[in-house]
Amino acid sequence: LLEQNFYQTELKSARDRKNEIFTSRYEGKEEGFAEGLMEGEIKGKAEGLTEGEAKGEIKGKRSGIFTILELRFKEVPANVVQAIESCDDLGKLESLLKRAADSENLAEFKKYLK
């Protein structure tokens, strides 16, 4: 009887340890999942904000180029509009903005579109 109680106590103790381990693993997985989700959400928002800012800068540069060309040369041909609209390179757009301001004529400006 004493031996049977000993084995039952040991068996219960082993089951309790197994349950603790299982519970700890489960809680750890849940915590890790939640942290990963939060980190992903933060990273996604930051990337989205950066991308949105870049798109806004590009749109602003294009708008500035069009404004200058229209003020200086009155009408902007469709092929020039399309070339500017298809450019996503912020450095190139900055350069085109300056060229729009200092080109002698539209033909000179068009040389910089290539």
PDB file of N, CA and C in Angstrom:
ATOM      1  N   LEU A   1       0.830  -1.194   0.000  1.00  0.00           N
ATOM      2  CA  LEU A   1       0.000   0.000   0.000  1.00  0.00           C
ATOM      3  C   LEU A   1       0.876   1.261   0.000  1.00  0.00           C
ATOM      4  N   LEU A   2       1.929   1.216   0.800  1.00  0.00           N
ATOM      5  CA  LEU A   2       2.860   2.343   0.863  1.00  0.00           C
ATOM      6  C   LEU A   2       3.537   2.543  -0.488  1.00  0.00           C
ATOM      7  N   GLU A   3       3.899   1.431  -1.101  1.00  0.00           N
ATOM      8  CA  GLU A   3       4.549   1.484  -2.403  1.00  0.00           C
ATOM      9  C   GLU A   3       3.572   2.011  -3.462  1.00  0.00           C
ATOM     10  N   GLN A   4       2.310   1.636  -3.378  1.00  0.00           N
ATOM     11  CA  GLN A   4       1.295   2.078  -4.325  1.00  0.00           C
ATOM     12  C   GLN A   4       1.066   3.578  -4.174  1.00  0.00           C
ATOM     13  N   ASN A   5       1.026   4.084  -2.946  1.00  0.00           N
ATOM     14  CA  ASN A   5       0.880   5.520  -2.700  1.00  0.00           C
ATOM     15  C   ASN A   5       2.074   6.295  -3.252  1.00  0.00           C
ATOM     16  N   PHE A   6       3.262   5.724  -3.103  1.00  0.00           N
ATOM     17  CA  PHE A   6       4.477   6.354  -3.608  1.00  0.00           C
ATOM     18  C   PHE A   6       4.384   6.513  -5.125  1.00  0.00           C
ATOM     19  N   TYR A   7       3.989   5.436  -5.826  1.00  0.00           N
ATOM     20  CA  TYR A   7       3.875   5.492  -7.285  1.00  0.00           C
ATOM     21  C   TYR A   7       2.778   6.449  -7.735  1.00  0.00           C
ATOM     22  N   GLN A   8       1.675   6.467  -7.018  1.00  0.00           N
ATOM     23  CA  GLN A   8       0.587   7.386  -7.356  1.00  0.00           C
ATOM     24  C   GLN A   8       1.019   8.835  -7.168  1.00  0.00           C
ATOM     25  N   THR A   9       1.760   9.092  -6.083  1.00  0.00           N
ATOM     26  CA  THR A   9       2.277  10.438  -5.829  1.00  0.00           C
ATOM     27  C   THR A   9       3.266  10.848  -6.929  1.00  0.00           C
ATOM     28  N   GLU A  10       4.152   9.946  -7.299  1.00  0.00           N
ATOM     29  CA  GLU A  10       5.139  10.228  -8.349  1.00  0.00           C
ATOM     30  C   GLU A  10       4.447  10.445  -9.700  1.00  0.00           C
ATOM     31  N   LEU A  11       3.444   9.638  -9.987  1.00  0.00           N
ATOM     32  CA  LEU A  11       2.686   9.751 -11.219  1.00  0.00           C
ATOM     33  C   LEU A  11       1.965  11.096 -11.274  1.00  0.00           C
ATOM     34  N   LYS A  12       1.344  11.481 -10.176  1.00  0.00           N
ATOM     35  CA  LYS A  12       0.663  12.777 -10.112  1.00  0.00           C
ATOM     36  C   LYS A  12       1.654  13.918 -10.291  1.00  0.00           C
ATOM     37  N   SER A  13       2.809  13.795  -9.655  1.00  0.00           N
ATOM     38  CA  SER A  13       3.847  14.818  -9.767  1.00  0.00           C
ATOM     39  C   SER A  13       4.336  14.940 -11.216  1.00  0.00           C
ATOM     40  N   ALA A  14       4.527  13.790 -11.878  1.00  0.00           N
ATOM     41  CA  ALA A  14       4.967  13.792 -13.273  1.00  0.00           C
ATOM     42  C   ALA A  14       3.909  14.436 -14.166  1.00  0.00           C
ATOM     43  N   ARG A  15       2.638  14.124 -13.940  1.00  0.00           N
ATOM     44  CA  ARG A  15       1.549  14.730 -14.721  1.00  0.00           C
ATOM     45  C   ARG A  15       1.485  16.237 -14.499  1.00  0.00           C
ATOM     46  N   ASP A  16       1.668  16.655 -13.255  1.00  0.00           N
ATOM     47  CA  ASP A  16       1.659  18.090 -12.952  1.00  0.00           C
ATOM     48  C   ASP A  16       2.796  18.803 -13.682  1.00  0.00           C
ATOM     49  N   ARG A  17       4.003  18.206 -13.686  1.00  0.00           N
ATOM     50  CA  ARG A  17       5.146  18.810 -14.386  1.00  0.00           C
ATOM     51  C   ARG A  17       4.866  18.886 -15.887  1.00  0.00           C
ATOM     52  N   LYS A  18       4.281  17.811 -16.429  1.00  0.00           N
ATOM     53  CA  LYS A  18       3.947  17.781 -17.855  1.00  0.00           C
ATOM     54  C   LYS A  18       2.951  18.893 -18.181  1.00  0.00           C
ATOM     55  N   ASN A  19       1.937  19.058 -17.334  1.00  0.00           N
ATOM     56  CA  ASN A  19       0.948  20.118 -17.546  1.00  0.00           C
ATOM     57  C   ASN A  19       1.572  21.504 -17.449  1.00  0.00           C
ATOM     58  N   GLU A  20       2.492  21.685 -16.505  1.00  0.00           N
ATOM     59  CA  GLU A  20       3.186  22.975 -16.366  1.00  0.00           C
ATOM     60  C   GLU A  20       3.997  23.283 -17.620  1.00  0.00           C
ATOM     61  N   ILE A  21       4.705  22.264 -18.103  1.00  0.00           N
ATOM     62  CA  ILE A  21       5.513  22.448 -19.311  1.00  0.00           C
ATOM     63  C   ILE A  21       4.617  22.787 -20.492  1.00  0.00           C
ATOM     64  N   PHE A  22       3.523  22.028 -20.659  1.00  0.00           N
ATOM     65  CA  PHE A  22       2.594  22.276 -21.748  1.00  0.00           C
ATOM     66  C   PHE A  22       2.022  23.692 -21.654  1.00  0.00           C
ATOM     67  N   THR A  23       1.597  24.068 -20.459  1.00  0.00           N
ATOM     68  CA  THR A  23       1.014  25.395 -20.247  1.00  0.00           C
ATOM     69  C   THR A  23       2.043  26.481 -20.542  1.00  0.00           C
ATOM     70  N   SER A  24       3.280  26.295 -20.075  1.00  0.00           N
ATOM     71  CA  SER A  24       4.337  27.277 -20.316  1.00  0.00           C
ATOM     72  C   SER A  24       4.617  27.425 -21.806  1.00  0.00           C
ATOM     73  N   ARG A  25       4.692  26.286 -22.507  1.00  0.00           N
ATOM     74  CA  ARG A  25       4.929  26.339 -23.950  1.00  0.00           C
ATOM     75  C   ARG A  25       3.799  27.065 -24.661  1.00  0.00           C
ATOM     76  N   TYR A  26       2.570  26.738 -24.290  1.00  0.00           N
ATOM     77  CA  TYR A  26       1.401  27.357 -24.910  1.00  0.00           C
ATOM     78  C   TYR A  26       1.411  28.866 -24.670  1.00  0.00           C
ATOM     79  N   GLU A  27       1.650  29.252 -23.418  1.00  0.00           N
ATOM     80  CA  GLU A  27       1.690  30.680 -23.085  1.00  0.00           C
ATOM     81  C   GLU A  27       2.834  31.369 -23.811  1.00  0.00           C
ATOM     82  N   GLY A  28       3.958  30.674 -23.920  1.00  0.00           N
ATOM     83  CA  GLY A  28       5.103  31.234 -24.632  1.00  0.00           C
ATOM     84  C   GLY A  28       4.805  31.434 -26.111  1.00  0.00           C
ATOM     85  N   LYS A  29       4.124  30.454 -26.700  1.00  0.00           N
ATOM     86  CA  LYS A  29       3.749  30.585 -28.108  1.00  0.00           C
ATOM     87  C   LYS A  29       2.784  31.742 -28.307  1.00  0.00           C
ATOM     88  N   GLU A  30       1.804  31.860 -27.416  1.00  0.00           N
ATOM     89  CA  GLU A  30       0.843  32.955 -27.517  1.00  0.00           C
ATOM     90  C   GLU A  30       1.537  34.308 -27.388  1.00  0.00           C
ATOM     91  N   GLU A  31       2.433  34.398 -26.421  1.00  0.00           N
ATOM     92  CA  GLU A  31       3.158  35.648 -26.196  1.00  0.00           C
ATOM     93  C   GLU A  31       4.029  35.973 -27.408  1.00  0.00           C
ATOM     94  N   GLY A  32       4.719  34.969 -27.930  1.00  0.00           N
ATOM     95  CA  GLY A  32       5.567  35.171 -29.110  1.00  0.00           C
ATOM     96  C   GLY A  32       4.755  35.582 -30.323  1.00  0.00           C
ATOM     97  N   PHE A  33       3.601  34.957 -30.496  1.00  0.00           N
ATOM     98  CA  PHE A  33       2.724  35.296 -31.605  1.00  0.00           C
ATOM     99  C   PHE A  33       2.257  36.746 -31.492  1.00  0.00           C
ATOM    100  N   ALA A  34       1.844  37.143 -30.299  1.00  0.00           N
ATOM    101  CA  ALA A  34       1.360  38.513 -30.077  1.00  0.00           C
ATOM    102  C   ALA A  34       2.476  39.525 -30.328  1.00  0.00           C
ATOM    103  N   GLU A  35       3.681  39.224 -29.852  1.00  0.00           N
ATOM    104  CA  GLU A  35       4.814  40.125 -30.072  1.00  0.00           C
ATOM    105  C   GLU A  35       5.132  40.223 -31.560  1.00  0.00           C
ATOM    106  N   GLY A  36       5.104  39.090 -32.253  1.00  0.00           N
ATOM    107  CA  GLY A  36       5.375  39.083 -33.687  1.00  0.00           C
ATOM    108  C   GLY A  36       4.343  39.880 -34.463  1.00  0.00           C
ATOM    109  N   LEU A  37       3.097  39.734 -34.068  1.00  0.00           N
ATOM    110  CA  LEU A  37       2.019  40.478 -34.710  1.00  0.00           C
ATOM    111  C   LEU A  37       2.212  41.981 -34.521  1.00  0.00           C
ATOM    112  N   MET A  38       2.515  42.371 -33.278  1.00  0.00           N
ATOM    113  CA  MET A  38       2.707  43.780 -32.976  1.00  0.00           C
ATOM    114  C   MET A  38       3.903  44.339 -33.749  1.00  0.00           C
ATOM    115  N   GLU A  39       4.987  43.599 -33.761  1.00  0.00           N
ATOM    116  CA  GLU A  39       6.187  44.036 -34.473  1.00  0.00           C
ATOM    117  C   GLU A  39       5.889  44.182 -35.967  1.00  0.00           C
ATOM    118  N   GLY A  40       5.165  43.212 -36.529  1.00  0.00           N
ATOM    119  CA  GLY A  40       4.800  43.266 -37.938  1.00  0.00           C
ATOM    120  C   GLY A  40       3.919  44.459 -38.258  1.00  0.00           C
ATOM    121  N   GLU A  41       2.978  44.741 -37.364  1.00  0.00           N
ATOM    122  CA  GLU A  41       2.075  45.871 -37.564  1.00  0.00           C
ATOM    123  C   GLU A  41       2.850  47.193 -37.534  1.00  0.00           C
ATOM    124  N   ILE A  42       3.750  47.325 -36.580  1.00  0.00           N
ATOM    125  CA  ILE A  42       4.557  48.545 -36.469  1.00  0.00           C
ATOM    126  C   ILE A  42       5.430  48.711 -37.706  1.00  0.00           C
ATOM    127  N   LYS A  43       6.080  47.633 -38.105  1.00  0.00           N
ATOM    128  CA  LYS A  43       6.945  47.682 -39.286  1.00  0.00           C
ATOM    129  C   LYS A  43       6.134  48.025 -40.530  1.00  0.00           C
ATOM    130  N   GLY A  44       4.963  47.423 -40.659  1.00  0.00           N
ATOM    131  CA  GLY A  44       4.095  47.693 -41.806  1.00  0.00           C
ATOM    132  C   GLY A  44       3.656  49.147 -41.868  1.00  0.00           C
ATOM    133  N   LYS A  45       3.302  49.699 -40.719  1.00  0.00           N
ATOM    134  CA  LYS A  45       2.890  51.110 -40.675  1.00  0.00           C
ATOM    135  C   LYS A  45       4.049  52.018 -41.047  1.00  0.00           C
ATOM    136  N   ALA A  46       5.236  51.719 -40.541  1.00  0.00           N
ATOM    137  CA  ALA A  46       6.408  52.537 -40.846  1.00  0.00           C
ATOM    138  C   ALA A  46       6.731  52.480 -42.334  1.00  0.00           C
ATOM    139  N   GLU A  47       6.687  51.274 -42.908  1.00  0.00           N
ATOM    140  CA  GLU A  47       6.961  51.134 -44.334  1.00  0.00           C
ATOM    141  C   GLU A  47       5.903  51.857 -45.161  1.00  0.00           C
ATOM    142  N   GLY A  48       4.653  51.746 -44.751  1.00  0.00           N
ATOM    143  CA  GLY A  48       3.570  52.426 -45.458  1.00  0.00           C
ATOM    144  C   GLY A  48       3.719  53.937 -45.399  1.00  0.00           C
ATOM    145  N   LEU A  49       4.106  54.441 -44.249  1.00  0.00           N
ATOM    146  CA  LEU A  49       4.305  55.874 -44.088  1.00  0.00           C
ATOM    147  C   LEU A  49       5.450  56.352 -44.969  1.00  0.00           C
ATOM    148  N   THR A  50       6.549  55.615 -44.973  1.00  0.00           N
ATOM    149  CA  THR A  50       7.703  55.980 -45.791  1.00  0.00           C
ATOM    150  C   THR A  50       7.338  55.970 -47.265  1.00  0.00           C
ATOM    151  N   GLU A  51       6.623  54.929 -47.677  1.00  0.00           N
ATOM    152  CA  GLU A  51       6.210  54.823 -49.082  1.00  0.00           C
ATOM    153  C   GLU A  51       5.263  55.963 -49.441  1.00  0.00           C
ATOM    154  N   GLY A  52       4.353  56.287 -48.543  1.00  0.00           N
ATOM    155  CA  GLY A  52       3.414  57.380 -48.781  1.00  0.00           C
ATOM    156  C   GLY A  52       4.119  58.724 -48.898  1.00  0.00           C
ATOM    157  N   GLU A  53       5.118  58.931 -48.056  1.00  0.00           N
ATOM    158  CA  GLU A  53       5.886  60.179 -48.123  1.00  0.00           C
ATOM    159  C   GLU A  53       6.632  60.279 -49.445  1.00  0.00           C
ATOM    160  N   ALA A  54       7.234  59.183 -49.892  1.00  0.00           N
ATOM    161  CA  ALA A  54       7.968  59.171 -51.156  1.00  0.00           C
ATOM    162  C   ALA A  54       7.024  59.460 -52.322  1.00  0.00           C
ATOM    163  N   LYS A  55       5.850  58.830 -52.312  1.00  0.00           N
ATOM    164  CA  LYS A  55       4.871  59.081 -53.376  1.00  0.00           C
ATOM    165  C   LYS A  55       4.428  60.537 -53.366  1.00  0.00           C
ATOM    166  N   GLY A  56       4.259  61.093 -52.176  1.00  0.00           N
ATOM    167  CA  GLY A  56       3.871  62.500 -52.064  1.00  0.00           C
ATOM    168  C   GLY A  56       4.947  63.430 -52.605  1.00  0.00           C
ATOM    169  N   GLU A  57       6.202  63.123 -52.320  1.00  0.00           N
ATOM    170  CA  GLU A  57       7.303  63.940 -52.845  1.00  0.00           C
ATOM    171  C   GLU A  57       7.346  63.865 -54.367  1.00  0.00           C
ATOM    172  N   ILE A  58       7.183  62.674 -54.902  1.00  0.00           N
ATOM    173  CA  ILE A  58       7.195  62.499 -56.355  1.00  0.00           C
ATOM    174  C   ILE A  58       6.057  63.298 -56.986  1.00  0.00           C
ATOM    175  N   LYS A  59       4.872  63.179 -56.409  1.00  0.00           N
ATOM    176  CA  LYS A  59       3.719  63.907 -56.932  1.00  0.00           C
ATOM    177  C   LYS A  59       3.953  65.420 -56.874  1.00  0.00           C
ATOM    178  N   GLY A  60       4.549  65.883 -55.771  1.00  0.00           N
ATOM    179  CA  GLY A  60       4.843  67.307 -55.618  1.00  0.00           C
ATOM    180  C   GLY A  60       5.849  67.814 -56.635  1.00  0.00           C
ATOM    181  N   LYS A  61       6.887  67.023 -56.904  1.00  0.00           N
ATOM    182  CA  LYS A  61       7.899  67.413 -57.904  1.00  0.00           C
ATOM    183  C   LYS A  61       7.251  67.491 -59.285  1.00  0.00           C
ATOM    184  N   ARG A  62       6.437  66.483 -59.627  1.00  0.00           N
ATOM    185  CA  ARG A  62       5.765  66.491 -60.929  1.00  0.00           C
ATOM    186  C   ARG A  62       4.890  67.736 -61.071  1.00  0.00           C
ATOM    187  N   SER A  63       4.138  68.026 -60.021  1.00  0.00           N
ATOM    188  CA  SER A  63       3.252  69.183 -60.041  1.00  0.00           C
ATOM    189  C   SER A  63       4.049  70.475 -60.238  1.00  0.00           C
ATOM    190  N   GLY A  64       5.172  70.577 -59.562  1.00  0.00           N
ATOM    191  CA  GLY A  64       6.028  71.759 -59.712  1.00  0.00           C
ATOM    192  C   GLY A  64       6.561  71.903 -61.131  1.00  0.00           C
ATOM    193  N   ILE A  65       6.967  70.798 -61.720  1.00  0.00           N
ATOM    194  CA  ILE A  65       7.470  70.818 -63.100  1.00  0.00           C
ATOM    195  C   ILE A  65       6.370  71.305 -64.035  1.00  0.00           C
ATOM    196  N   PHE A  66       5.167  70.740 -63.892  1.00  0.00           N
ATOM    197  CA  PHE A  66       4.059  71.143 -64.759  1.00  0.00           C
ATOM    198  C   PHE A  66       3.727  72.618 -64.589  1.00  0.00           C
ATOM    199  N   THR A  67       3.725  73.079 -63.365  1.00  0.00           N
ATOM    200  CA  THR A  67       3.413  74.491 -63.097  1.00  0.00           C
ATOM    201  C   THR A  67       4.420  75.402 -63.773  1.00  0.00           C
ATOM    202  N   ILE A  68       5.692  75.107 -63.623  1.00  0.00           N
ATOM    203  CA  ILE A  68       6.741  75.942 -64.227  1.00  0.00           C
ATOM    204  C   ILE A  68       6.649  75.903 -65.750  1.00  0.00           C
ATOM    205  N   LEU A  69       6.494  74.703 -66.313  1.00  0.00           N
ATOM    206  CA  LEU A  69       6.408  74.593 -67.779  1.00  0.00           C
ATOM    207  C   LEU A  69       5.203  75.357 -68.319  1.00  0.00           C
ATOM    208  N   GLU A  70       4.060  75.242 -67.646  1.00  0.00           N
ATOM    209  CA  GLU A  70       2.857  75.952 -68.094  1.00  0.00           C
ATOM    210  C   GLU A  70       3.029  77.464 -67.991  1.00  0.00           C
ATOM    211  N   LEU A  71       3.656  77.925 -66.915  1.00  0.00           N
ATOM    212  CA  LEU A  71       3.879  79.371 -66.758  1.00  0.00           C
ATOM    213  C   LEU A  71       4.847  79.902 -67.811  1.00  0.00           C
ATOM    214  N   ARG A  72       5.863  79.140 -68.092  1.00  0.00           N
ATOM    215  CA  ARG A  72       6.893  79.607 -69.026  1.00  0.00           C
ATOM    216  C   ARG A  72       6.530  79.389 -70.494  1.00  0.00           C
ATOM    217  N   PHE A  73       5.913  78.237 -70.796  1.00  0.00           N
ATOM    218  CA  PHE A  73       5.715  77.877 -72.203  1.00  0.00           C
ATOM    219  C   PHE A  73       4.233  77.722 -72.574  1.00  0.00           C
ATOM    220  N   LYS A  74       3.352  78.078 -71.695  1.00  0.00           N
ATOM    221  CA  LYS A  74       1.895  78.052 -71.861  1.00  0.00           C
ATOM    222  C   LYS A  74       1.322  76.641 -71.979  1.00  0.00           C
ATOM    223  N   GLU A  75       1.627  75.921 -73.033  1.00  0.00           N
ATOM    224  CA  GLU A  75       1.048  74.601 -73.231  1.00  0.00           C
ATOM    225  C   GLU A  75       2.132  73.534 -73.115  1.00  0.00           C
ATOM    226  N   VAL A  76       1.786  72.436 -72.455  1.00  0.00           N
ATOM    227  CA  VAL A  76       2.730  71.328 -72.303  1.00  0.00           C
ATOM    228  C   VAL A  76       2.207  70.165 -73.147  1.00  0.00           C
ATOM    229  N   PRO A  77       3.000  69.735 -74.141  1.00  0.00           N
ATOM    230  CA  PRO A  77       2.559  68.641 -75.013  1.00  0.00           C
ATOM    231  C   PRO A  77       2.320  67.340 -74.240  1.00  0.00           C
ATOM    232  N   ALA A  78       1.413  66.521 -74.767  1.00  0.00           N
ATOM    233  CA  ALA A  78       1.037  65.265 -74.112  1.00  0.00           C
ATOM    234  C   ALA A  78       2.234  64.336 -73.922  1.00  0.00           C
ATOM    235  N   ASN A  79       3.151  64.301 -74.886  1.00  0.00           N
ATOM    236  CA  ASN A  79       4.311  63.403 -74.739  1.00  0.00           C
ATOM    237  C   ASN A  79       5.231  63.845 -73.597  1.00  0.00           C
ATOM    238  N   VAL A  80       5.287  65.145 -73.346  1.00  0.00           N
ATOM    239  CA  VAL A  80       6.086  65.661 -72.229  1.00  0.00           C
ATOM    240  C   VAL A  80       5.384  65.313 -70.912  1.00  0.00           C
ATOM    241  N   VAL A  81       4.079  65.492 -70.880  1.00  0.00           N
ATOM    242  CA  VAL A  81       3.294  65.145 -69.690  1.00  0.00           C
ATOM    243  C   VAL A  81       3.482  63.662 -69.367  1.00  0.00           C
ATOM    244  N   GLN A  82       3.378  62.812 -70.385  1.00  0.00           N
ATOM    245  CA  GLN A  82       3.517  61.370 -70.168  1.00  0.00           C
ATOM    246  C   GLN A  82       4.920  61.012 -69.679  1.00  0.00           C
ATOM    247  N   ALA A  83       5.939  61.637 -70.240  1.00  0.00           N
ATOM    248  CA  ALA A  83       7.318  61.349 -69.813  1.00  0.00           C
ATOM    249  C   ALA A  83       7.529  61.719 -68.348  1.00  0.00           C
ATOM    250  N   ILE A  84       6.969  62.836 -67.953  1.00  0.00           N
ATOM    251  CA  ILE A  84       7.107  63.279 -66.557  1.00  0.00           C
ATOM    252  C   ILE A  84       6.290  62.374 -65.633  1.00  0.00           C
ATOM    253  N   GLU A  85       5.062  62.038 -66.039  1.00  0.00           N
ATOM    254  CA  GLU A  85       4.204  61.164 -65.232  1.00  0.00           C
ATOM    255  C   GLU A  85       4.787  59.766 -65.057  1.00  0.00           C
ATOM    256  N   SER A  86       5.565  59.305 -66.019  1.00  0.00           N
ATOM    257  CA  SER A  86       6.110  57.946 -65.937  1.00  0.00           C
ATOM    258  C   SER A  86       7.420  57.887 -65.142  1.00  0.00           C
ATOM    259  N   CYS A  87       7.944  59.036 -64.758  1.00  0.00           N
ATOM    260  CA  CYS A  87       9.198  59.075 -63.996  1.00  0.00           C
ATOM    261  C   CYS A  87       8.903  58.959 -62.498  1.00  0.00           C
ATOM    262  N   ASP A  88       9.508  57.959 -61.856  1.00  0.00           N
ATOM    263  CA  ASP A  88       9.354  57.767 -60.409  1.00  0.00           C
ATOM    264  C   ASP A  88      10.656  58.032 -59.654  1.00  0.00           C
ATOM    265  N   ASP A  89      11.665  58.494 -60.358  1.00  0.00           N
ATOM    266  CA  ASP A  89      12.975  58.738 -59.762  1.00  0.00           C
ATOM    267  C   ASP A  89      12.999  60.160 -59.197  1.00  0.00           C
ATOM    268  N   LEU A  90      13.036  60.259 -57.879  1.00  0.00           N
ATOM    269  CA  LEU A  90      12.965  61.560 -57.215  1.00  0.00           C
ATOM    270  C   LEU A  90      14.131  62.475 -57.620  1.00  0.00           C
ATOM    271  N   GLY A  91      15.327  61.899 -57.749  1.00  0.00           N
ATOM    272  CA  GLY A  91      16.486  62.694 -58.173  1.00  0.00           C
ATOM    273  C   GLY A  91      16.319  63.253 -59.570  1.00  0.00           C
ATOM    274  N   LYS A  92      15.812  62.424 -60.469  1.00  0.00           N
ATOM    275  CA  LYS A  92      15.569  62.852 -61.855  1.00  0.00           C
ATOM    276  C   LYS A  92      14.499  63.939 -61.876  1.00  0.00           C
ATOM    277  N   LEU A  93      13.443  63.775 -61.103  1.00  0.00           N
ATOM    278  CA  LEU A  93      12.389  64.788 -61.059  1.00  0.00           C
ATOM    279  C   LEU A  93      12.906  66.114 -60.499  1.00  0.00           C
ATOM    280  N   GLU A  94      13.778  66.042 -59.503  1.00  0.00           N
ATOM    281  CA  GLU A  94      14.383  67.260 -58.955  1.00  0.00           C
ATOM    282  C   GLU A  94      15.195  67.978 -60.038  1.00  0.00           C
ATOM    283  N   SER A  95      15.939  67.203 -60.800  1.00  0.00           N
ATOM    284  CA  SER A  95      16.718  67.757 -61.896  1.00  0.00           C
ATOM    285  C   SER A  95      15.803  68.375 -62.962  1.00  0.00           C
ATOM    286  N   LEU A  96      14.716  67.679 -63.302  1.00  0.00           N
ATOM    287  CA  LEU A  96      13.769  68.203 -64.286  1.00  0.00           C
ATOM    288  C   LEU A  96      13.098  69.482 -63.794  1.00  0.00           C
ATOM    289  N   LEU A  97      12.856  69.560 -62.514  1.00  0.00           N
ATOM    290  CA  LEU A  97      12.265  70.783 -61.945  1.00  0.00           C
ATOM    291  C   LEU A  97      13.183  71.977 -62.186  1.00  0.00           C
ATOM    292  N   LYS A  98      14.464  71.771 -61.933  1.00  0.00           N
ATOM    293  CA  LYS A  98      15.446  72.845 -62.171  1.00  0.00           C
ATOM    294  C   LYS A  98      15.556  73.170 -63.653  1.00  0.00           C
ATOM    295  N   ARG A  99      15.546  72.119 -64.492  1.00  0.00           N
ATOM    296  CA  ARG A  99      15.635  72.322 -65.948  1.00  0.00           C
ATOM    297  C   ARG A  99      14.400  73.046 -66.471  1.00  0.00           C
ATOM    298  N   ALA A 100      13.245  72.778 -65.907  1.00  0.00           N
ATOM    299  CA  ALA A 100      12.024  73.474 -66.320  1.00  0.00           C
ATOM    300  C   ALA A 100      12.161  74.968 -66.071  1.00  0.00           C
ATOM    301  N   ALA A 101      12.858  75.313 -65.016  1.00  0.00           N
ATOM    302  CA  ALA A 101      13.033  76.722 -64.653  1.00  0.00           C
ATOM    303  C   ALA A 101      14.109  77.415 -65.482  1.00  0.00           C
ATOM    304  N   ASP A 102      15.135  76.667 -65.906  1.00  0.00           N
ATOM    305  CA  ASP A 102      16.234  77.359 -66.588  1.00  0.00           C
ATOM    306  C   ASP A 102      16.422  77.014 -68.065  1.00  0.00           C
ATOM    307  N   SER A 103      15.578  76.180 -68.632  1.00  0.00           N
ATOM    308  CA  SER A 103      15.676  75.880 -70.067  1.00  0.00           C
ATOM    309  C   SER A 103      15.222  77.091 -70.877  1.00  0.00           C
ATOM    310  N   GLU A 104      15.905  77.337 -71.988  1.00  0.00           N
ATOM    311  CA  GLU A 104      15.555  78.477 -72.846  1.00  0.00           C
ATOM    312  C   GLU A 104      14.188  78.283 -73.503  1.00  0.00           C
ATOM    313  N   ASN A 105      13.892  77.038 -73.842  1.00  0.00           N
ATOM    314  CA  ASN A 105      12.624  76.745 -74.513  1.00  0.00           C
ATOM    315  C   ASN A 105      12.225  75.301 -74.230  1.00  0.00           C
ATOM    316  N   LEU A 106      11.046  74.926 -74.720  1.00  0.00           N
ATOM    317  CA  LEU A 106      10.533  73.581 -74.472  1.00  0.00           C
ATOM    318  C   LEU A 106      11.390  72.510 -75.148  1.00  0.00           C
ATOM    319  N   ALA A 107      11.933  72.821 -76.323  1.00  0.00           N
ATOM    320  CA  ALA A 107      12.790  71.863 -77.030  1.00  0.00           C
ATOM    321  C   ALA A 107      14.026  71.529 -76.193  1.00  0.00           C
ATOM    322  N   GLU A 108      14.594  72.530 -75.547  1.00  0.00           N
ATOM    323  CA  GLU A 108      15.761  72.290 -74.675  1.00  0.00           C
ATOM    324  C   GLU A 108      15.374  71.425 -73.476  1.00  0.00           C
ATOM    325  N   PHE A 109      14.222  71.724 -72.897  1.00  0.00           N
ATOM    326  CA  PHE A 109      13.763  70.929 -71.759  1.00  0.00           C
ATOM    327  C   PHE A 109      13.574  69.459 -72.143  1.00  0.00           C
ATOM    328  N   LYS A 110      12.997  69.230 -73.331  1.00  0.00           N
ATOM    329  CA  LYS A 110      12.726  67.862 -73.784  1.00  0.00           C
ATOM    330  C   LYS A 110      13.993  67.018 -73.839  1.00  0.00           C
ATOM    331  N   LYS A 111      15.141  67.648 -74.095  1.00  0.00           N
ATOM    332  CA  LYS A 111      16.420  66.907 -74.154  1.00  0.00           C
ATOM    333  C   LYS A 111      16.710  66.225 -72.816  1.00  0.00           C
ATOM    334  N   TYR A 112      16.256  66.825 -71.730  1.00  0.00           N
ATOM    335  CA  TYR A 112      16.541  66.279 -70.390  1.00  0.00           C
ATOM    336  C   TYR A 112      15.571  65.165 -69.986  1.00  0.00           C
ATOM    337  N   LEU A 113      14.546  64.961 -70.770  1.00  0.00           N
ATOM    338  CA  LEU A 113      13.563  63.921 -70.459  1.00  0.00           C
ATOM    339  C   LEU A 113      14.075  62.529 -70.740  1.00  0.00           C
ATOM    340  N   LYS A 114      15.074  62.426 -71.562  1.00  0.00           N
ATOM    341  CA  LYS A 114      15.580  61.108 -71.958  1.00  0.00           C
ATOM    342  C   LYS A 114      16.351  60.435 -70.865  1.00  0.00           C
TER     343      LYS A 114
END
